[in-house]
Amino acid sequence: MLRGAFISLSRAQWAQRWITRKKFAWRAASRFIAGETPEEAVLAVQRLNREGIHATLDNLGENTEDLRAAASAVEETLLILERIKQHGLNSNISIKLTQLGLDLDVEQAYQNMLSILSKARETQNFVRVDMEDSSITQVTLNLIGRAWEEGFRNLGAVIQAYLYRSEEDIRQLVERGIPIRLVKGAYKEPAALAYPRKRDVDLHFDRLCEILILGSSLQGSPRTRVAGRFPPLVAIATHDENRIRRAVSAAEKAGLPREALEFQMLYGIRRDLQHELAHQGYPVRVYVPYGTHWYPYFMRRLAERPANVWFFVSNLFHR
Ligand code: FDA
């Protein structure tokens, strides 16, 4: 119930206006967000890189309300790609299609995505297209497939284990060789489309993970790529140790070398586990969100874990 309430709050404009004005809210949110400026984001990535961890930078924003805002999001994203190159960061980027105007004009959002992909190609970088709620799953996969057909090989998709449809989606993506990040799923979905019980989501996650690992073991050697920017075909994005253990054993059974799969986690969550996996020789990538539009992202992090809500409230009393 708490999860649903926070996910609903993430879309409420009144709550966004109220909460983002409060200093205590930013104090709490900054545990999960690298900063409000690109400079702060670059510093966070440099720290991670020094620890042997790769990053994916996310210029926060979603459900953009007009195409001018979408165009400025594109400009900001092109600049961050430039900064990654200038600073020699081991980081790629993650984008959301609703930030690029998908809710307003699908074709314009696609052109915006192509501008980002072209700049990423020029700077030898990779773009992960985050997956949002189920109302846009199909169009997101369609646009990724279309860019792939147009010859872009520097992009990847995200598949959510809570959706029943995901097994079929994974098989199609693997067949085409499109890199996949597997996540549990962070939005509020109806039981007609998604497993309502966490236990079933976990089981589905393990099953999809095995399909992905087997599919990737049949793809042969990884493509030539710039170390730290291009991920392998399989990215397992979770902080759940049981899921990670199962992924490791499936990969060992399939005879995959450690660098053939990547573990991904969110900034500020389970840093101990990030380091442990990196020390074991697995590529680890941390999702580093930054920018002023942090409110919906922060609400989803609160929704995932009741303890975070107490952490949020405790910041109210912290001087
Ligand atoms: P689970 O929720 O079972 O948590 C396992 C453990 O992780 C918890 O016991 C706790 O220790 C820790 N943990 C998890 N969440 C926490 C939190 N918020 N605060 C503190 N500790 C926490 N989703 C989506 O729908 N589309 C997307 O594109 C992405 N992209 C994405 C990228 C990356 C790199 C990651 C890691 C995750 C996403 N997600 C996502 C989010 C994902 O769907 C999911 O909501 C979160 O990862 C939380 O689920 P876990 O898999 O960690 O498991």
Coordinates of C-alpha atoms and ligand atoms in Angstrom, one line a residue:
M1 CA 0.0 0.0 0.0
L2 CA 2.8 2.3 1.0
R3 CA 4.5 1.5 -2.4
G4 CA 1.4 2.5 -4.3
A5 CA 1.0 5.7 -2.4
F6 CA 4.5 6.9 -3.1
I7 CA 4.3 6.0 -6.7
S8 CA 1.1 7.9 -7.0
L9 CA 2.7 10.9 -5.2
S10 CA 5.6 10.8 -7.8
R11 CA 3.0 12.0 -10.4
A12 CA 1.3 14.6 -8.2
Q13 CA 2.2 18.1 -9.2
W14 CA 1.0 19.7 -5.9
A15 CA 3.2 17.3 -3.9
Q16 CA 6.1 18.0 -6.2
R17 CA 5.7 21.8 -5.7
W18 CA 5.4 21.4 -2.0
I19 CA 8.2 18.9 -1.3
T20 CA 10.9 20.3 -3.7
R21 CA 10.7 23.7 -1.8
K22 CA 11.7 22.0 1.5
K23 CA 15.4 21.9 2.5
F24 CA 14.9 18.7 4.4
A25 CA 13.6 17.0 1.3
W26 CA 16.7 17.7 -0.6
R27 CA 18.8 16.6 2.4
A28 CA 17.1 13.2 2.2
A29 CA 17.0 13.0 -1.6
S30 CA 20.7 13.8 -1.9
R31 CA 21.5 10.3 -0.6
F32 CA 20.2 9.0 -4.0
I33 CA 21.1 11.9 -6.3
A34 CA 24.6 13.0 -7.1
G35 CA 23.8 16.7 -7.2
E36 CA 21.7 19.3 -9.0
T37 CA 24.4 20.3 -11.5
P38 CA 26.5 18.4 -14.2
E39 CA 29.7 19.4 -12.3
E40 CA 28.6 17.5 -9.2
A41 CA 27.6 14.5 -11.4
V42 CA 31.1 14.5 -13.0
L43 CA 32.7 14.5 -9.5
A44 CA 30.5 11.6 -8.4
V45 CA 31.5 9.6 -11.5
Q46 CA 35.2 10.4 -11.0
R47 CA 34.9 9.1 -7.4
L48 CA 33.3 5.9 -8.6
N49 CA 35.8 5.4 -11.4
R50 CA 38.6 5.7 -8.9
E51 CA 37.0 2.8 -7.1
G52 CA 37.0 0.7 -10.2
I53 CA 33.2 1.2 -10.8
H54 CA 31.6 2.4 -14.1
A55 CA 28.7 4.7 -14.3
T56 CA 25.6 5.6 -16.3
L57 CA 24.6 9.2 -16.0
D58 CA 21.0 10.2 -16.0
N59 CA 20.0 13.9 -16.5
L60 CA 16.8 13.6 -14.4
G61 CA 13.5 14.5 -16.0
E62 CA 10.4 12.7 -17.3
N63 CA 6.9 13.4 -18.7
T64 CA 8.0 16.7 -20.2
E65 CA 5.0 19.0 -20.8
D66 CA 6.2 20.8 -23.9
L67 CA 8.5 20.3 -26.8
R68 CA 10.7 23.2 -25.9
A69 CA 11.5 21.5 -22.6
A70 CA 12.2 18.3 -24.5
A71 CA 14.6 20.2 -26.8
S72 CA 16.5 21.7 -23.8
A73 CA 16.7 18.2 -22.3
V74 CA 18.4 17.0 -25.5
E75 CA 20.8 20.0 -25.4
E76 CA 21.8 19.1 -21.8
T77 CA 22.3 15.5 -22.7
L78 CA 24.5 16.4 -25.6
L79 CA 26.6 18.5 -23.3
I80 CA 27.0 15.7 -20.7
L81 CA 28.2 13.4 -23.5
E82 CA 30.8 16.0 -24.4
R83 CA 31.9 16.2 -20.7
I84 CA 32.2 12.5 -20.4
K85 CA 34.6 12.6 -23.3
Q86 CA 36.5 15.7 -22.1
H87 CA 37.1 14.2 -18.6
G88 CA 37.7 10.7 -20.0
L89 CA 35.0 9.2 -17.7
N90 CA 34.1 5.6 -17.7
S91 CA 30.4 6.4 -18.0
N92 CA 27.6 6.0 -20.5
I93 CA 24.2 7.6 -20.3
S94 CA 20.6 6.6 -19.5
I95 CA 17.7 8.5 -21.0
K96 CA 13.9 8.5 -20.7
L97 CA 11.8 8.9 -23.8
T98 CA 9.1 10.9 -22.0
Q99 CA 11.8 13.5 -21.1
L100 CA 12.3 13.7 -24.9
G101 CA 8.6 14.4 -25.5
L102 CA 7.2 10.9 -26.1
D103 CA 3.9 11.8 -24.5
L104 CA 3.5 14.8 -26.9
D105 CA 4.8 13.7 -30.3
V106 CA 6.3 10.2 -30.9
E107 CA 8.1 11.2 -34.1
Q108 CA 9.7 14.3 -32.4
A109 CA 10.8 12.1 -29.5
Y110 CA 12.4 9.7 -31.9
Q111 CA 14.3 12.4 -33.7
N112 CA 15.4 13.7 -30.3
M113 CA 16.6 10.2 -29.4
L114 CA 18.5 10.0 -32.8
S115 CA 20.3 13.3 -32.0
I116 CA 21.5 11.9 -28.7
L117 CA 22.5 8.6 -30.4
S118 CA 24.4 10.4 -33.1
K119 CA 26.4 12.5 -30.6
A120 CA 27.0 9.3 -28.5
R121 CA 28.3 7.6 -31.6
E122 CA 30.6 10.5 -32.4
T123 CA 32.0 10.5 -28.8
Q124 CA 32.1 6.6 -28.8
N125 CA 29.5 6.2 -26.2
F126 CA 26.4 4.1 -25.4
V127 CA 22.8 5.1 -24.6
R128 CA 20.5 3.0 -22.4
V129 CA 16.9 3.8 -22.9
D130 CA 15.2 3.4 -19.5
M131 CA 11.8 1.7 -19.4
E132 CA 8.9 3.7 -17.9
D133 CA 5.4 2.6 -17.2
S134 CA 3.5 -0.1 -19.2
S135 CA 1.5 2.4 -21.3
I136 CA 4.7 3.1 -23.3
T137 CA 6.5 -0.3 -23.2
Q138 CA 5.6 -1.2 -26.8
V139 CA 6.4 2.2 -28.3
T140 CA 9.7 2.3 -26.4
L141 CA 10.7 -1.1 -27.8
N142 CA 9.5 -0.1 -31.3
L143 CA 11.7 3.1 -31.3
I144 CA 14.7 1.2 -30.0
G145 CA 14.2 -1.4 -32.7
R146 CA 13.8 1.3 -35.4
A147 CA 17.1 3.0 -34.4
W148 CA 18.8 -0.4 -34.4
E149 CA 17.5 -1.1 -37.9
E150 CA 18.9 2.3 -38.9
G151 CA 22.3 1.1 -38.0
F152 CA 22.8 2.4 -34.4
R153 CA 24.6 -0.2 -32.4
N154 CA 25.2 2.0 -29.4
L155 CA 21.9 1.6 -27.6
G156 CA 20.2 -0.8 -25.3
A157 CA 16.9 -1.6 -23.7
V158 CA 15.5 -2.2 -20.2
I159 CA 13.2 -5.1 -19.4
Q160 CA 11.0 -5.2 -16.3
A161 CA 10.6 -8.6 -14.6
Y162 CA 7.2 -7.7 -13.1
L163 CA 5.6 -7.6 -16.6
Y164 CA 4.1 -10.9 -17.9
R165 CA 5.1 -9.9 -21.4
S166 CA 8.8 -9.6 -20.7
E167 CA 9.9 -13.2 -21.6
E168 CA 8.7 -12.6 -25.2
D169 CA 10.3 -9.2 -25.3
I170 CA 13.7 -10.6 -24.1
R171 CA 13.7 -13.3 -26.7
Q172 CA 13.1 -10.8 -29.5
L173 CA 15.8 -8.4 -28.2
V174 CA 18.3 -11.2 -27.7
E175 CA 17.7 -12.5 -31.2
R176 CA 18.6 -9.1 -32.6
G177 CA 21.6 -8.7 -30.3
I178 CA 20.2 -5.6 -28.5
P179 CA 21.8 -5.2 -25.1
I180 CA 19.4 -5.6 -22.2
R181 CA 19.3 -4.3 -18.6
L182 CA 17.1 -6.5 -16.5
V183 CA 15.3 -4.8 -13.6
K184 CA 12.3 -5.7 -11.4
G185 CA 10.3 -2.7 -12.3
A186 CA 9.6 0.5 -10.4
Y187 CA 6.1 1.7 -11.5
K188 CA 2.5 1.0 -10.3
E189 CA 1.0 -1.6 -12.7
P190 CA -2.3 -3.4 -12.8
A191 CA -2.5 -7.1 -12.0
A192 CA -3.7 -7.7 -15.5
L193 CA -0.2 -6.8 -16.8
A194 CA 2.2 -7.3 -13.9
Y195 CA 2.8 -9.8 -11.1
P196 CA 1.4 -8.1 -8.0
R197 CA 3.4 -10.3 -5.5
K198 CA 7.1 -9.6 -4.9
R199 CA 7.9 -13.4 -4.7
D200 CA 6.5 -13.9 -8.2
V201 CA 8.5 -10.9 -9.5
D202 CA 11.6 -12.5 -8.0
L203 CA 11.0 -15.9 -9.6
H204 CA 10.3 -14.3 -13.0
F205 CA 13.5 -12.2 -12.6
D206 CA 15.5 -15.4 -12.1
R207 CA 13.9 -17.1 -15.1
L208 CA 14.5 -14.1 -17.4
C209 CA 18.0 -13.8 -16.2
E210 CA 18.7 -17.4 -17.2
I211 CA 17.2 -16.8 -20.7
L212 CA 19.3 -13.7 -21.1
I213 CA 22.5 -15.5 -19.9
L214 CA 21.9 -18.5 -22.2
G215 CA 21.1 -16.2 -25.1
S216 CA 24.2 -14.2 -24.5
S217 CA 26.4 -17.3 -24.3
L218 CA 25.2 -18.2 -27.8
Q219 CA 26.1 -14.7 -29.2
G220 CA 29.9 -15.4 -29.2
S221 CA 32.6 -12.9 -28.2
P222 CA 31.6 -9.4 -27.1
R223 CA 31.7 -6.5 -29.6
T224 CA 34.7 -4.2 -29.7
R225 CA 33.9 -1.4 -27.3
V226 CA 35.3 1.4 -25.3
A227 CA 36.0 0.0 -21.8
G228 CA 33.7 1.4 -19.2
R229 CA 31.2 2.8 -21.6
F230 CA 29.8 -0.1 -23.7
P231 CA 28.1 -2.7 -21.5
P232 CA 28.0 -6.4 -22.4
L233 CA 24.7 -7.8 -23.7
V234 CA 23.5 -8.7 -20.2
A235 CA 23.2 -6.2 -17.4
I236 CA 21.6 -7.4 -14.2
A237 CA 20.3 -4.4 -12.3
T238 CA 19.3 -5.2 -8.8
H239 CA 20.5 -4.9 -5.1
D240 CA 18.9 -8.2 -4.3
E241 CA 21.6 -10.6 -3.2
N242 CA 19.6 -13.7 -3.9
R243 CA 19.0 -12.6 -7.5
I244 CA 22.7 -11.8 -7.9
R245 CA 23.7 -15.2 -6.5
R246 CA 21.5 -16.9 -9.0
A247 CA 22.7 -14.8 -11.9
V248 CA 26.3 -15.7 -10.9
S249 CA 25.6 -19.4 -10.8
A250 CA 23.7 -19.3 -14.1
A251 CA 26.6 -17.5 -15.8
E252 CA 29.1 -20.0 -14.4
K253 CA 27.0 -22.9 -15.6
A254 CA 26.8 -21.4 -19.0
G255 CA 30.6 -20.9 -19.0
L256 CA 30.4 -17.1 -19.4
P257 CA 33.5 -15.2 -18.5
R258 CA 33.0 -12.6 -15.7
E259 CA 33.2 -9.7 -18.0
A260 CA 30.3 -11.0 -20.1
L261 CA 27.8 -9.7 -17.7
E262 CA 27.5 -6.5 -15.7
F263 CA 25.9 -5.8 -12.4
Q264 CA 24.2 -2.5 -12.1
M265 CA 23.0 -0.7 -9.0
L266 CA 21.6 2.7 -8.1
Y267 CA 23.7 5.6 -6.6
G268 CA 23.6 5.6 -2.8
I269 CA 22.2 2.0 -2.5
R270 CA 24.3 -1.0 -1.3
R271 CA 27.8 0.5 -1.9
D272 CA 29.2 -2.5 0.0
L273 CA 27.8 -4.9 -2.5
Q274 CA 29.0 -2.7 -5.4
H275 CA 32.5 -3.0 -4.1
E276 CA 32.3 -6.7 -3.3
L277 CA 31.3 -7.6 -6.8
A278 CA 33.9 -5.3 -8.4
H279 CA 36.6 -6.9 -6.2
Q280 CA 35.4 -10.3 -7.5
G281 CA 36.1 -9.1 -11.0
Y282 CA 32.6 -8.4 -12.2
P283 CA 32.0 -5.2 -14.1
V284 CA 29.8 -3.0 -11.9
R285 CA 28.0 0.1 -13.1
V286 CA 26.2 2.6 -10.9
Y287 CA 23.3 4.6 -12.2
V288 CA 24.1 8.2 -11.3
P289 CA 21.1 10.6 -11.5
Y290 CA 21.6 14.3 -11.3
G291 CA 19.7 17.5 -12.0
T292 CA 16.9 19.6 -10.5
H293 CA 14.0 17.3 -11.6
W294 CA 14.7 14.8 -8.9
Y295 CA 11.3 14.6 -7.3
P296 CA 9.7 11.6 -9.1
Y297 CA 12.9 9.6 -9.0
F298 CA 13.2 10.2 -5.3
M299 CA 9.6 9.2 -4.7
R300 CA 10.2 5.9 -6.5
R301 CA 13.2 5.2 -4.2
L302 CA 11.0 5.9 -1.2
A303 CA 8.3 3.5 -2.6
E304 CA 10.8 0.7 -2.8
R305 CA 11.7 0.6 0.8
P306 CA 9.6 1.6 3.9
A307 CA 12.8 2.3 5.8
N308 CA 13.6 5.1 3.4
V309 CA 10.4 6.9 4.5
W310 CA 11.6 7.0 8.1
F311 CA 15.0 8.2 6.8
F312 CA 13.1 11.0 4.9
V313 CA 11.0 11.9 8.0
S314 CA 14.1 11.9 10.2
N315 CA 15.6 14.6 7.9
L316 CA 12.7 16.8 8.9
F317 CA 14.1 17.0 12.4
H318 CA 17.7 17.1 11.5
R319 CA 19.3 20.6 11.8
Ligands
FDA1 P1 14.3 -5.3 -4.0 O1 13.3 -4.1 -4.0 O2 13.8 -6.6 -3.6 O3 15.5 -4.8 -3.0 C1 16.5 -5.7 -2.6 C2 17.4 -5.0 -1.6 O4 18.0 -3.9 -2.2 C3 16.6 -4.4 -0.4 O5 16.4 -5.4 0.6 C4 17.5 -3.3 0.0 O6 18.6 -3.7 0.8 C5 18.0 -2.8 -1.3 N1 17.2 -1.7 -1.8 C6 16.4 -1.8 -2.9 N2 15.8 -0.6 -3.2 C7 16.2 0.3 -2.2 C8 16.0 1.7 -2.0 N3 15.2 2.4 -2.7 N4 16.6 2.2 -0.9 C9 17.5 1.5 -0.1 N5 17.8 0.2 -0.3 C10 17.1 -0.4 -1.4 N6 13.1 0.4 -13.0 C11 12.3 0.6 -14.1 O7 11.1 0.4 -14.0 N7 12.9 1.1 -15.2 C12 14.2 1.3 -15.4 O8 14.6 1.7 -16.5 C13 15.0 1.0 -14.3 N8 16.4 1.3 -14.3 C14 17.2 0.8 -13.3 C15 18.6 0.9 -13.4 C16 19.4 0.4 -12.4 C17 20.9 0.4 -12.6 C18 18.8 -0.2 -11.2 C19 19.6 -0.8 -10.1 C20 17.4 -0.2 -11.1 C21 16.6 0.3 -12.1 N9 15.2 0.3 -12.0 C22 14.4 0.6 -13.1 C23 14.6 0.1 -10.6 C24 14.2 -1.3 -10.4 O9 13.1 -1.7 -11.2 C25 13.8 -1.6 -8.9 O10 12.7 -0.8 -8.6 C26 14.9 -1.3 -7.9 O11 16.2 -1.7 -8.4 C27 14.7 -1.9 -6.5 O12 14.6 -3.3 -6.7 P2 15.7 -4.4 -6.4 O13 15.9 -5.2 -7.6 O14 16.9 -3.8 -5.8 O15 15.1 -5.4 -5.4

